[in-house]
Amino acid sequence: LGDEYGNSLALNGRDCSTQRRFQKIFEEGPPVIATATTFKEMERAAQRLTALVGYCGAGTVEYLYNAEKDSFYFLELNPRLQVEHPVTEGITGVNMPATQLQIAMGIPL
């Protein structure tokens, strides 16, 4: 999440590793394959990216994770509320559509 005041917030994460023909089969959260330290680094990187580009609203930063090296690589920033947002809501208790509307109304995070 990012707001017009430069605030950014990472709301946990989701793992969508199980795919078939480039389509997600299921998505779960929080991700358990990454170490806690690496996962925190992923969240901080997402927050830095959000702030750097001045992103305002809800979005998803996606990474490719290499478990053998415990390293991650940026894939993309999806600048929208994704259909999988209920997974994040279940983990965090944050109503994502309502939060996106509050950001649009100028309410700081």
MMTF fields as JSON, N, C-alpha, C and O atoms, coordinates in Angstrom:
{
  "mmtfVersion": "1.0.0",
  "mmtfProducer": "UNKNOWN",
  "numBonds": 435,
  "numAtoms": 436,
  "numGroups": 109,
  "numChains": 1,
  "numModels": 1,
  "chainsPerModel": [1],
  "groupsPerChain": [109],
  "chainIdList": ["A"],
  "bondAtomList": [4, 2, 8, 6, 12, 10, 16, 14, 20, 18, 24, 22, 28, 26, 32, 30, 36, 34, 40, 38, 44, 42, 48, 46, 52, 50, 56, 54, 60, 58, 64, 62, 68, 66, 72, 70, 76, 74, 80, 78, 84, 82, 88, 86, 92, 90, 96, 94, 100, 98, 104, 102, 108, 106, 112, 110, 116, 114, 120, 118, 124, 122, 128, 126, 132, 130, 136, 134, 140, 138, 144, 142, 148, 146, 152, 150, 156, 154, 160, 158, 164, 162, 168, 166, 172, 170, 176, 174, 180, 178, 184, 182, 188, 186, 192, 190, 196, 194, 200, 198, 204, 202, 208, 206, 212, 210, 216, 214, 220, 218, 224, 222, 228, 226, 232, 230, 236, 234, 240, 238, 244, 242, 248, 246, 252, 250, 256, 254, 260, 258, 264, 262, 268, 266, 272, 270, 276, 274, 280, 278, 284, 282, 288, 286, 292, 290, 296, 294, 300, 298, 304, 302, 308, 306, 312, 310, 316, 314, 320, 318, 324, 322, 328, 326, 332, 330, 336, 334, 340, 338, 344, 342, 348, 346, 352, 350, 356, 354, 360, 358, 364, 362, 368, 366, 372, 370, 376, 374, 380, 378, 384, 382, 388, 386, 392, 390, 396, 394, 400, 398, 404, 402, 408, 406, 412, 410, 416, 414, 420, 418, 424, 422, 428, 426, 432, 430],
  "bondOrderList": [1, 1, 1, 1, 1, 1, 1, 1, 1, 1, 1, 1, 1, 1, 1, 1, 1, 1, 1, 1, 1, 1, 1, 1, 1, 1, 1, 1, 1, 1, 1, 1, 1, 1, 1, 1, 1, 1, 1, 1, 1, 1, 1, 1, 1, 1, 1, 1, 1, 1, 1, 1, 1, 1, 1, 1, 1, 1, 1, 1, 1, 1, 1, 1, 1, 1, 1, 1, 1, 1, 1, 1, 1, 1, 1, 1, 1, 1, 1, 1, 1, 1, 1, 1, 1, 1, 1, 1, 1, 1, 1, 1, 1, 1, 1, 1, 1, 1, 1, 1, 1, 1, 1, 1, 1, 1, 1, 1],
  "groupList": [{"groupName": "LEU", "atomNameList": ["N", "CA", "C", "O"], "elementList": ["N", "C", "C", "O"], "formalChargeList": [0, 0, 0, 0], "bondAtomList": [1, 0, 2, 1, 3, 2], "bondOrderList": [1, 1, 2], "singleLetterCode": "L", "chemCompType": "L-PEPTIDE LINKING"}, {"groupName": "GLY", "atomNameList": ["N", "CA", "C", "O"], "elementList": ["N", "C", "C", "O"], "formalChargeList": [0, 0, 0, 0], "bondAtomList": [1, 0, 2, 1, 3, 2], "bondOrderList": [1, 1, 2], "singleLetterCode": "G", "chemCompType": "PEPTIDE LINKING"}, {"groupName": "ASP", "atomNameList": ["N", "CA", "C", "O"], "elementList": ["N", "C", "C", "O"], "formalChargeList": [0, 0, 0, 0], "bondAtomList": [1, 0, 2, 1, 3, 2], "bondOrderList": [1, 1, 2], "singleLetterCode": "D", "chemCompType": "L-PEPTIDE LINKING"}, {"groupName": "GLU", "atomNameList": ["N", "CA", "C", "O"], "elementList": ["N", "C", "C", "O"], "formalChargeList": [0, 0, 0, 0], "bondAtomList": [1, 0, 2, 1, 3, 2], "bondOrderList": [1, 1, 2], "singleLetterCode": "E", "chemCompType": "L-PEPTIDE LINKING"}, {"groupName": "TYR", "atomNameList": ["N", "CA", "C", "O"], "elementList": ["N", "C", "C", "O"], "formalChargeList": [0, 0, 0, 0], "bondAtomList": [1, 0, 2, 1, 3, 2], "bondOrderList": [1, 1, 2], "singleLetterCode": "Y", "chemCompType": "L-PEPTIDE LINKING"}, {"groupName": "ASN", "atomNameList": ["N", "CA", "C", "O"], "elementList": ["N", "C", "C", "O"], "formalChargeList": [0, 0, 0, 0], "bondAtomList": [1, 0, 2, 1, 3, 2], "bondOrderList": [1, 1, 2], "singleLetterCode": "N", "chemCompType": "L-PEPTIDE LINKING"}, {"groupName": "SER", "atomNameList": ["N", "CA", "C", "O"], "elementList": ["N", "C", "C", "O"], "formalChargeList": [0, 0, 0, 0], "bondAtomList": [1, 0, 2, 1, 3, 2], "bondOrderList": [1, 1, 2], "singleLetterCode": "S", "chemCompType": "L-PEPTIDE LINKING"}, {"groupName": "ALA", "atomNameList": ["N", "CA", "C", "O"], "elementList": ["N", "C", "C", "O"], "formalChargeList": [0, 0, 0, 0], "bondAtomList": [1, 0, 2, 1, 3, 2], "bondOrderList": [1, 1, 2], "singleLetterCode": "A", "chemCompType": "L-PEPTIDE LINKING"}, {"groupName": "ARG", "atomNameList": ["N", "CA", "C", "O"], "elementList": ["N", "C", "C", "O"], "formalChargeList": [0, 0, 0, 0], "bondAtomList": [1, 0, 2, 1, 3, 2], "bondOrderList": [1, 1, 2], "singleLetterCode": "R", "chemCompType": "L-PEPTIDE LINKING"}, {"groupName": "CYS", "atomNameList": ["N", "CA", "C", "O"], "elementList": ["N", "C", "C", "O"], "formalChargeList": [0, 0, 0, 0], "bondAtomList": [1, 0, 2, 1, 3, 2], "bondOrderList": [1, 1, 2], "singleLetterCode": "C", "chemCompType": "L-PEPTIDE LINKING"}, {"groupName": "THR", "atomNameList": ["N", "CA", "C", "O"], "elementList": ["N", "C", "C", "O"], "formalChargeList": [0, 0, 0, 0], "bondAtomList": [1, 0, 2, 1, 3, 2], "bondOrderList": [1, 1, 2], "singleLetterCode": "T", "chemCompType": "L-PEPTIDE LINKING"}, {"groupName": "GLN", "atomNameList": ["N", "CA", "C", "O"], "elementList": ["N", "C", "C", "O"], "formalChargeList": [0, 0, 0, 0], "bondAtomList": [1, 0, 2, 1, 3, 2], "bondOrderList": [1, 1, 2], "singleLetterCode": "Q", "chemCompType": "L-PEPTIDE LINKING"}, {"groupName": "PHE", "atomNameList": ["N", "CA", "C", "O"], "elementList": ["N", "C", "C", "O"], "formalChargeList": [0, 0, 0, 0], "bondAtomList": [1, 0, 2, 1, 3, 2], "bondOrderList": [1, 1, 2], "singleLetterCode": "F", "chemCompType": "L-PEPTIDE LINKING"}, {"groupName": "LYS", "atomNameList": ["N", "CA", "C", "O"], "elementList": ["N", "C", "C", "O"], "formalChargeList": [0, 0, 0, 0], "bondAtomList": [1, 0, 2, 1, 3, 2], "bondOrderList": [1, 1, 2], "singleLetterCode": "K", "chemCompType": "L-PEPTIDE LINKING"}, {"groupName": "ILE", "atomNameList": ["N", "CA", "C", "O"], "elementList": ["N", "C", "C", "O"], "formalChargeList": [0, 0, 0, 0], "bondAtomList": [1, 0, 2, 1, 3, 2], "bondOrderList": [1, 1, 2], "singleLetterCode": "I", "chemCompType": "L-PEPTIDE LINKING"}, {"groupName": "PRO", "atomNameList": ["N", "CA", "C", "O"], "elementList": ["N", "C", "C", "O"], "formalChargeList": [0, 0, 0, 0], "bondAtomList": [1, 0, 2, 1, 3, 2], "bondOrderList": [1, 1, 2], "singleLetterCode": "P", "chemCompType": "L-PEPTIDE LINKING"}, {"groupName": "VAL", "atomNameList": ["N", "CA", "C", "O"], "elementList": ["N", "C", "C", "O"], "formalChargeList": [0, 0, 0, 0], "bondAtomList": [1, 0, 2, 1, 3, 2], "bondOrderList": [1, 1, 2], "singleLetterCode": "V", "chemCompType": "L-PEPTIDE LINKING"}, {"groupName": "MET", "atomNameList": ["N", "CA", "C", "O"], "elementList": ["N", "C", "C", "O"], "formalChargeList": [0, 0, 0, 0], "bondAtomList": [1, 0, 2, 1, 3, 2], "bondOrderList": [1, 1, 2], "singleLetterCode": "M", "chemCompType": "L-PEPTIDE LINKING"}, {"groupName": "HIS", "atomNameList": ["N", "CA", "C", "O"], "elementList": ["N", "C", "C", "O"], "formalChargeList": [0, 0, 0, 0], "bondAtomList": [1, 0, 2, 1, 3, 2], "bondOrderList": [1, 1, 2], "singleLetterCode": "H", "chemCompType": "L-PEPTIDE LINKING"}],
  "groupTypeList": [0, 1, 2, 3, 4, 1, 5, 6, 0, 7, 0, 5, 1, 8, 2, 9, 6, 10, 11, 8, 8, 12, 11, 13, 14, 12, 3, 3, 1, 15, 15, 16, 14, 7, 10, 7, 10, 10, 12, 13, 3, 17, 3, 8, 7, 7, 11, 8, 0, 10, 7, 0, 16, 1, 4, 9, 1, 7, 1, 10, 16, 3, 4, 0, 4, 5, 7, 3, 13, 2, 6, 12, 4, 12, 0, 3, 0, 5, 15, 8, 0, 11, 16, 3, 18, 15, 16, 10, 3, 1, 14, 10, 1, 16, 5, 17, 15, 7, 10, 11, 0, 11, 14, 7, 17, 1, 14, 15, 0],
  "groupIdList": [1, 2, 3, 4, 5, 6, 7, 8, 9, 10, 11, 12, 13, 14, 15, 16, 17, 18, 19, 20, 21, 22, 23, 24, 25, 26, 27, 28, 29, 30, 31, 32, 33, 34, 35, 36, 37, 38, 39, 40, 41, 42, 43, 44, 45, 46, 47, 48, 49, 50, 51, 52, 53, 54, 55, 56, 57, 58, 59, 60, 61, 62, 63, 64, 65, 66, 67, 68, 69, 70, 71, 72, 73, 74, 75, 76, 77, 78, 79, 80, 81, 82, 83, 84, 85, 86, 87, 88, 89, 90, 91, 92, 93, 94, 95, 96, 97, 98, 99, 100, 101, 102, 103, 104, 105, 106, 107, 108, 109],
  "secStructList": [7, 5, 7, 6, 6, 1, 7, 5, 7, 7, 7, 7, 7, 7, 5, 7, 7, 7, 3, 3, 6, 6, 3, 3, 1, 7, 7, 5, 1, 1, 7, 7, 1, 1, 7, 2, 2, 2, 2, 2, 2, 2, 2, 2, 2, 2, 2, 2, 2, 2, 2, 2, 2, 6, 7, 7, 5, 7, 7, 3, 3, 3, 3, 3, 3, 3, 6, 6, 6, 6, 3, 3, 3, 3, 3, 3, 3, 3, 7, 1, 7, 7, 6, 6, 2, 2, 2, 2, 2, 2, 2, 2, 7, 7, 7, 2, 2, 2, 2, 2, 2, 2, 2, 2, 6, 6, 7, 7, 7],
  "xCoordList": [0.845, 0.0, 0.884, 1.948, 0.446, 1.142, 0.124, -0.944, 0.448, -0.463, 0.22, 1.417, -0.546, -0.038, 0.95, 1.555, 1.125, 2.025, 3.386, 4.227, 3.594, 4.868, 4.94, 5.993, 3.84, 3.807, 3.639, 2.928, 4.29, 4.119, 4.041, 4.605, 3.327, 3.087, 3.029, 2.344, 3.743, 3.682, 2.787, 3.005, 1.773, 0.828, 1.085, 0.341, 2.149, 2.484, 2.755, 3.269, 2.427, 2.727, 1.906, 1.209, 2.006, 1.302, 2.273, 3.17, 2.079, 2.896, 2.009, 1.016, 2.379, 1.591, 2.482, 2.408, 3.316, 4.269, 3.612, 4.14, 2.471, 1.824, 1.051, -0.003, 1.606, 1.003, 0.96, 1.727, 0.048, -0.059, -0.324, -1.265, 0.514, 0.388, 0.346, -0.457, 1.221, 1.385, 0.162, 0.025, -0.716, -1.879, -1.768, -1.39, -2.1, -2.052, -3.102, -4.257, -2.685, -3.606, -4.218, -5.435, -3.364, -3.848, -2.805, -1.646, -3.236, -2.37, -2.552, -3.673, -1.432, -1.512, -0.67, 0.221, -0.955, -0.186, -0.291, -1.249, 0.661, 1.882, 2.826, 2.726, 3.746, 4.693, 5.584, 6.011, 5.851, 6.656, 8.002, 8.847, 8.225, 9.475, 10.655, 11.774, 10.423, 11.507, 11.783, 10.876, 13.03, 13.367, 12.716, 12.387, 12.537, 11.91, 12.706, 12.124, 14.025, 14.879, 14.714, 14.581, 14.722, 14.565, 13.178, 13.033, 12.161, 10.815, 10.706, 10.066, 11.318, 11.325, 12.038, 11.604, 13.124, 13.834, 12.918, 12.931, 12.129, 11.174, 10.153, 9.853, 9.635, 8.666, 9.298, 8.69, 10.507, 11.186, 11.465, 11.332, 11.854, 12.108, 10.824, 10.853, 9.705, 8.409, 8.055, 7.557, 8.307, 8.031, 8.932, 8.469, 10.205, 11.12, 10.677, 10.69, 10.284, 9.83, 8.591, 8.508, 7.642, 6.407, 6.716, 6.171, 7.584, 7.947, 8.735, 8.504, 9.652, 10.516, 9.717, 10.006, 8.719, 7.939, 6.724, 5.983, 6.514, 5.384, 4.048, 3.048, 4.042, 2.829, 1.759, 2.029, 0.54, -0.589, -1.719, -2.282, -2.053, -3.116, -2.636, -1.583, -3.431, -3.075, -2.434, -2.859, -1.431, -0.77, -0.037, 0.045, 0.494, 1.224, 2.594, 2.711, 3.627, 4.995, 5.269, 5.096, 5.699, 5.969, 7.47, 8.193, 7.905, 9.304, 9.411, 8.471, 10.562, 10.949, 11.906, 12.878, 11.638, 12.456, 13.242, 12.685, 14.55, 15.424, 15.716, 16.507, 15.078, 15.227, 16.641, 17.126, 17.308, 18.67, 19.642, 20.557, 19.45, 20.337, 19.735, 20.394, 18.483, 17.761, 17.854, 18.193, 17.544, 17.597, 16.327, 15.654, 16.023, 14.815, 15.124, 16.081, 14.283, 14.478, 13.141, 12.114, 13.164, 11.951, 11.396, 12.147, 10.082, 9.406, 8.572, 8.772, 7.627, 6.756, 5.984, 5.88, 5.45, 4.517, 3.176, 3.034, 2.187, 0.833, 0.079, -0.256, -0.192, -0.793, -2.316, -3.047, -2.766, -4.202, -4.461, -3.555, -5.688, -6.111, -6.315, -7.135, -5.589, -5.673, -6.818, -7.289, -7.248, -8.354, -8.0, -8.896, -6.726, -6.288, -6.24, -5.787, -6.692, -6.582, -7.255, -6.846, -8.267, -8.817, -7.794, -7.945, -6.767, -5.72, -5.025, -4.806, -4.679, -4.053, -5.0, -4.581, -6.274, -7.248, -7.341, -7.449, -7.299, -7.375, -6.182, -6.316, -5.02, -3.799, -3.759, -3.397, -4.133, -3.924, -5.168, -5.06, -6.351, -7.573, -7.865, -8.766, -7.107, -7.289, -8.244, -8.04, -9.279, -10.229, -9.574, -9.498, -9.108, -8.328, -9.125, -8.625, -10.337, -11.076, -11.352, -11.255, -11.692, -11.949, -10.679, -10.724, -9.556, -8.284, -7.921, -7.448, -8.134, -7.835, -8.712, -8.23, -9.976, -10.859, -10.408, -10.454, -9.976, -9.498, -8.253, -8.109, -7.362, -6.174, -6.595, -6.066, -7.554, -8.044, -8.709, -8.707, -9.276, -9.923, -8.912, -9.286, -7.63, -6.596, -6.353, -5.671, -6.897, -6.674, -5.314, -5.085, -4.395, -3.054, -3.109, -4.007, -2.121, -2.015, -1.741, -1.619],
  "yCoordList": [-1.18, 0.0, 1.236, 1.247, 2.263, 3.531, 4.652, 4.516, 5.765, 6.904, 8.136, 8.118, 9.195, 10.415, 11.17, 12.142, 10.745, 11.411, 10.723, 11.107, 9.711, 8.997, 7.828, 7.204, 7.517, 6.362, 5.084, 5.063, 4.036, 2.738, 1.651, 1.768, 0.599, -0.481, -1.799, -1.909, -2.791, -4.144, -4.984, -5.074, -5.601, -6.41, -7.89, -8.567, -8.383, -9.794, -10.248, -9.465, -11.483, -11.999, -13.217, -13.776, -13.619, -14.798, -15.608, -15.056, -16.917, -17.815, -18.427, -19.088, -18.198, -18.761, -19.646, -19.608, -20.434, -21.279, -22.382, -22.785, -22.871, -23.975, -23.438, -22.818, -23.694, -23.191, -24.284, -25.246, -24.111, -25.008, -24.14, -23.347, -24.292, -23.481, -21.995, -21.25, -21.567, -20.18, -19.594, -18.375, -20.453, -20.013, -20.557, -21.711, -19.716, -20.138, -21.212, -21.081, -22.27, -23.323, -22.946, -22.998, -22.568, -22.043, -21.087, -21.097, -20.279, -19.286, -19.393, -19.496, -19.367, -19.49, -18.425, -17.838, -18.189, -17.207, -17.472, -18.098, -17.013, -16.379, -17.405, -18.6, -16.926, -17.856, -18.503, -17.845, -19.769, -20.479, -20.939, -21.392, -20.837, -21.347, -20.414, -20.884, -19.119, -18.155, -18.07, -18.211, -17.841, -17.643, -16.352, -15.475, -16.245, -15.042, -13.791, -12.749, -13.887, -12.747, -12.334, -11.148, -13.301, -12.997, -12.439, -11.517, -12.984, -12.474, -11.017, -10.214, -10.671, -9.271, -8.393, -7.27, -8.888, -8.144, -7.908, -6.834, -8.927, -8.787, -7.681, -6.844, -7.696, -6.664, -5.277, -4.334, -5.145, -3.84, -3.37, -2.184, -4.301, -3.944, -3.458, -2.509, -4.099, -3.679, -2.277, -1.457, -2.002, -0.675, 0.383, 1.478, 0.067, 1.018, 1.318, 2.471, 0.27, 0.453, 1.336, 2.258, 1.061, 1.843, 3.317, 4.192, 3.584, 4.964, 5.603, 6.763, 4.86, 5.391, 5.858, 6.913, 5.083, 5.445, 6.312, 6.716, 6.599, 7.422, 6.729, 7.367, 5.416, 4.633, 4.992, 5.124, 5.147, 5.505, 4.512, 4.476, 3.709, 2.721, 1.359, 1.231, 0.341, -1.036, -1.679, -1.437, -2.482, -3.182, -4.388, -4.591, -5.187, -6.389, -6.384, -6.259, -6.521, -6.674, -8.164, -8.874, -8.636, -10.064, -10.305, -9.535, -11.4, -11.812, -13.26, -14.044, -13.59, -14.975, -15.327, -14.609, -16.42, -16.807, -18.072, -19.045, -18.049, -19.199, -19.781, -19.223, -20.896, -21.501, -22.013, -21.968, -22.501, -23.019, -21.927, -22.18, -20.728, -19.602, -18.647, -17.701, -18.892, -17.992, -16.547, -15.632, -16.372, -15.044, -14.812, -15.756, -13.545, -13.216, -12.161, -11.395, -12.146, -11.27, -10.623, -11.299, -9.324, -8.593, -9.073, -9.232, -9.306, -9.658, -8.495, -8.026, -8.023, -6.949, -6.329, -6.899, -5.145, -4.49, -4.46, -3.814, -5.158, -5.144, -3.995, -4.074, -2.932, -1.724, -1.814, -1.005, -2.798, -2.989, -3.934, -4.601, -3.973, -4.948, -6.27, -6.349, -7.296, -8.569, -9.423, -9.245, -10.35, -11.23, -12.07, -12.532, -12.267, -13.065, -12.246, -12.757, -11.003, -10.161, -10.751, -10.399, -11.631, -12.222, -13.03, -13.172, -13.557, -14.267, -13.282, -13.582, -12.101, -11.062, -10.603, -10.403, -10.434, -10.022, -11.045, -10.676, -12.337, -13.385, -13.389, -13.708, -13.033, -13.005, -11.766, -11.848, -10.611, -9.332, -8.751, -7.935, -9.169, -8.562, -7.196, -6.496, -6.807, -5.511, -5.666, -6.526, -4.842, -4.829, -4.072, -2.843, -4.802, -4.198, -3.21, -2.114, -3.534, -2.533, -1.25, -0.15, -1.393, -0.217, 0.61, 1.84, -0.06, 0.645, 1.38, 2.515, 0.752, 1.41, 2.663, 3.697, 2.573, 3.736, 4.845, 6.023, 4.473, 5.474, 6.183, 7.392, 5.448, 6.056, 7.045, 8.155, 6.638, 7.501, 8.765, 9.805, 8.673, 9.825, 10.743, 11.78, 10.358, 11.197, 10.924, 11.701, 9.831, 9.462, 8.782, 7.774, 9.308, 8.714, 7.28, 6.922, 6.477, 5.116, 5.157, 4.109],
  "zCoordList": [0.0, 0.0, 0.0, 0.62, -0.689, -0.676, -0.691, -1.288, -0.034, -0.046, -0.625, -0.909, -0.796, -1.423, -0.542, -0.994, 0.699, 1.626, 1.723, 2.537, 0.892, 0.883, 1.842, 1.975, 2.516, 3.42, 2.609, 1.603, 3.05, 2.397, 3.463, 4.551, 3.112, 4.057, 3.302, 2.285, 3.799, 3.227, 4.122, 5.33, 3.515, 4.281, 4.063, 3.353, 4.686, 4.638, 3.218, 2.42, 2.873, 1.547, 1.217, 2.063, -0.041, -0.53, -1.387, -2.025, -1.388, -2.204, -3.274, -2.973, -4.524, -5.64, -6.507, -7.735, -5.856, -6.567, -7.381, -8.417, -6.926, -7.622, -8.823, -8.68, -10.02, -11.242, -12.3, -12.263, -13.234, -14.392, -15.599, -15.613, -16.618, -17.833, -17.506, -18.068, -16.591, -16.188, -15.477, -15.38, -14.985, -14.225, -12.805, -12.601, -11.823, -10.431, -10.17, -10.574, -9.494, -9.091, -7.741, -7.565, -6.798, -5.52, -4.98, -5.395, -4.062, -3.446, -1.944, -1.446, -1.225, 0.224, 0.894, 0.279, 2.127, 2.853, 4.351, 4.805, 5.097, 4.602, 3.982, 4.259, 3.139, 2.525, 3.59, 4.539, 3.422, 4.426, 3.882, 4.655, 2.579, 2.019, 2.297, 2.5, 2.308, 2.558, 4.057, 4.877, 4.394, 5.805, 6.292, 5.493, 7.589, 8.159, 7.808, 7.507, 7.843, 7.519, 6.061, 5.76, 5.165, 3.74, 3.46, 2.657, 4.107, 3.896, 4.336, 3.657, 5.453, 5.91, 4.885, 4.629, 4.299, 3.254, 2.045, 1.443, 1.703, 0.591, 0.898, 0.047, 2.11, 2.498, 2.457, 1.95, 2.983, 2.97, 1.547, 1.245, 0.671, -0.734, -1.404, -2.187, -1.102, -1.658, -1.164, -1.934, 0.101, 0.645, 0.005, -0.315, -0.181, -0.827, -2.257, -2.69, -2.99, -4.367, -4.405, -5.215, -3.542, -3.474, -3.229, -3.902, -2.271, -1.953, -3.099, -3.437, -3.689, -4.748, -5.96, -6.525, -6.359, -7.546, -7.201, -8.096, -5.915, -5.51, -5.715, -6.043, -5.521, -5.759, -4.752, -3.558, -5.245, -4.398, -4.651, -5.745, -3.645, -3.765, -3.302, -2.678, -3.621, -3.298, -4.516, -5.646, -4.297, -5.387, -4.845, -3.633, -5.754, -5.373, -6.029, -7.248, -5.21, -5.715, -5.77, -4.779, -6.937, -7.105, -7.247, -7.878, -6.635, -6.679, -7.133, -7.002, -7.662, -7.899, -6.764, -6.529, -6.063, -4.924, -5.251, -5.758, -4.955, -5.138, -3.753, -2.992, -3.437, -2.113, -1.863, -0.732, -2.911, -2.73, -2.305, -1.522, -2.814, -2.496, -1.471, -1.039, -1.08, -0.178, -0.677, 0.073, -1.964, -2.563, -3.389, -3.801, -3.616, -4.369, -5.421, -5.305, -6.452, -7.606, -7.97, -8.039, -8.199, -8.547, -9.882, -10.845, -9.949, -11.196, -11.705, -12.825, -10.875, -11.328, -10.167, -9.081, -10.438, -9.53, -10.24, -11.278, -9.683, -10.232, -9.578, -8.396, -10.324, -9.732, -9.616, -10.187, -8.88, -8.728, -7.566, -7.065, -7.161, -6.168, -6.896, -7.811, -6.509, -7.209, -6.681, -5.558, -7.52, -7.155, -5.917, -5.21, -5.656, -4.496, -3.198, -2.174, -3.219, -2.021, -0.78, 0.326, -0.889, 0.348, 1.15, 2.364, 0.502, 1.245, 2.183, 3.357, 1.656, 2.482, 3.575, 4.715, 3.24, 4.254, 5.377, 6.547, 5.028, 6.033, 6.977, 8.158, 6.45, 7.27, 8.152, 9.326, 7.587, 8.263, 8.928, 9.843, 8.471, 8.979, 8.375, 8.836, 7.344, 6.692, 5.515, 4.658, 5.469, 4.367, 3.207, 3.226, 2.212, 1.129, 0.276, 0.026, -0.184, -0.966, -0.172, -0.715, 1.105, 1.936, 2.114, 2.071, 2.313, 2.47, 1.188, 1.242, 0.041, -1.229, -1.399, -1.862, -1.031, -1.103, -0.145, -0.497, 1.055, 2.006, 1.482, 1.661, 0.844, 0.241, -0.841, -0.914, -1.686, -2.766, -2.217, -2.875, -1.012, -0.386, 0.309, 0.856, 0.286, 0.903, 2.362, 3.03, 2.878, 4.27, 4.381, 3.713, 5.214, 5.319, 5.873, 6.636, 5.464, 6.004, 7.492, 8.127]
}
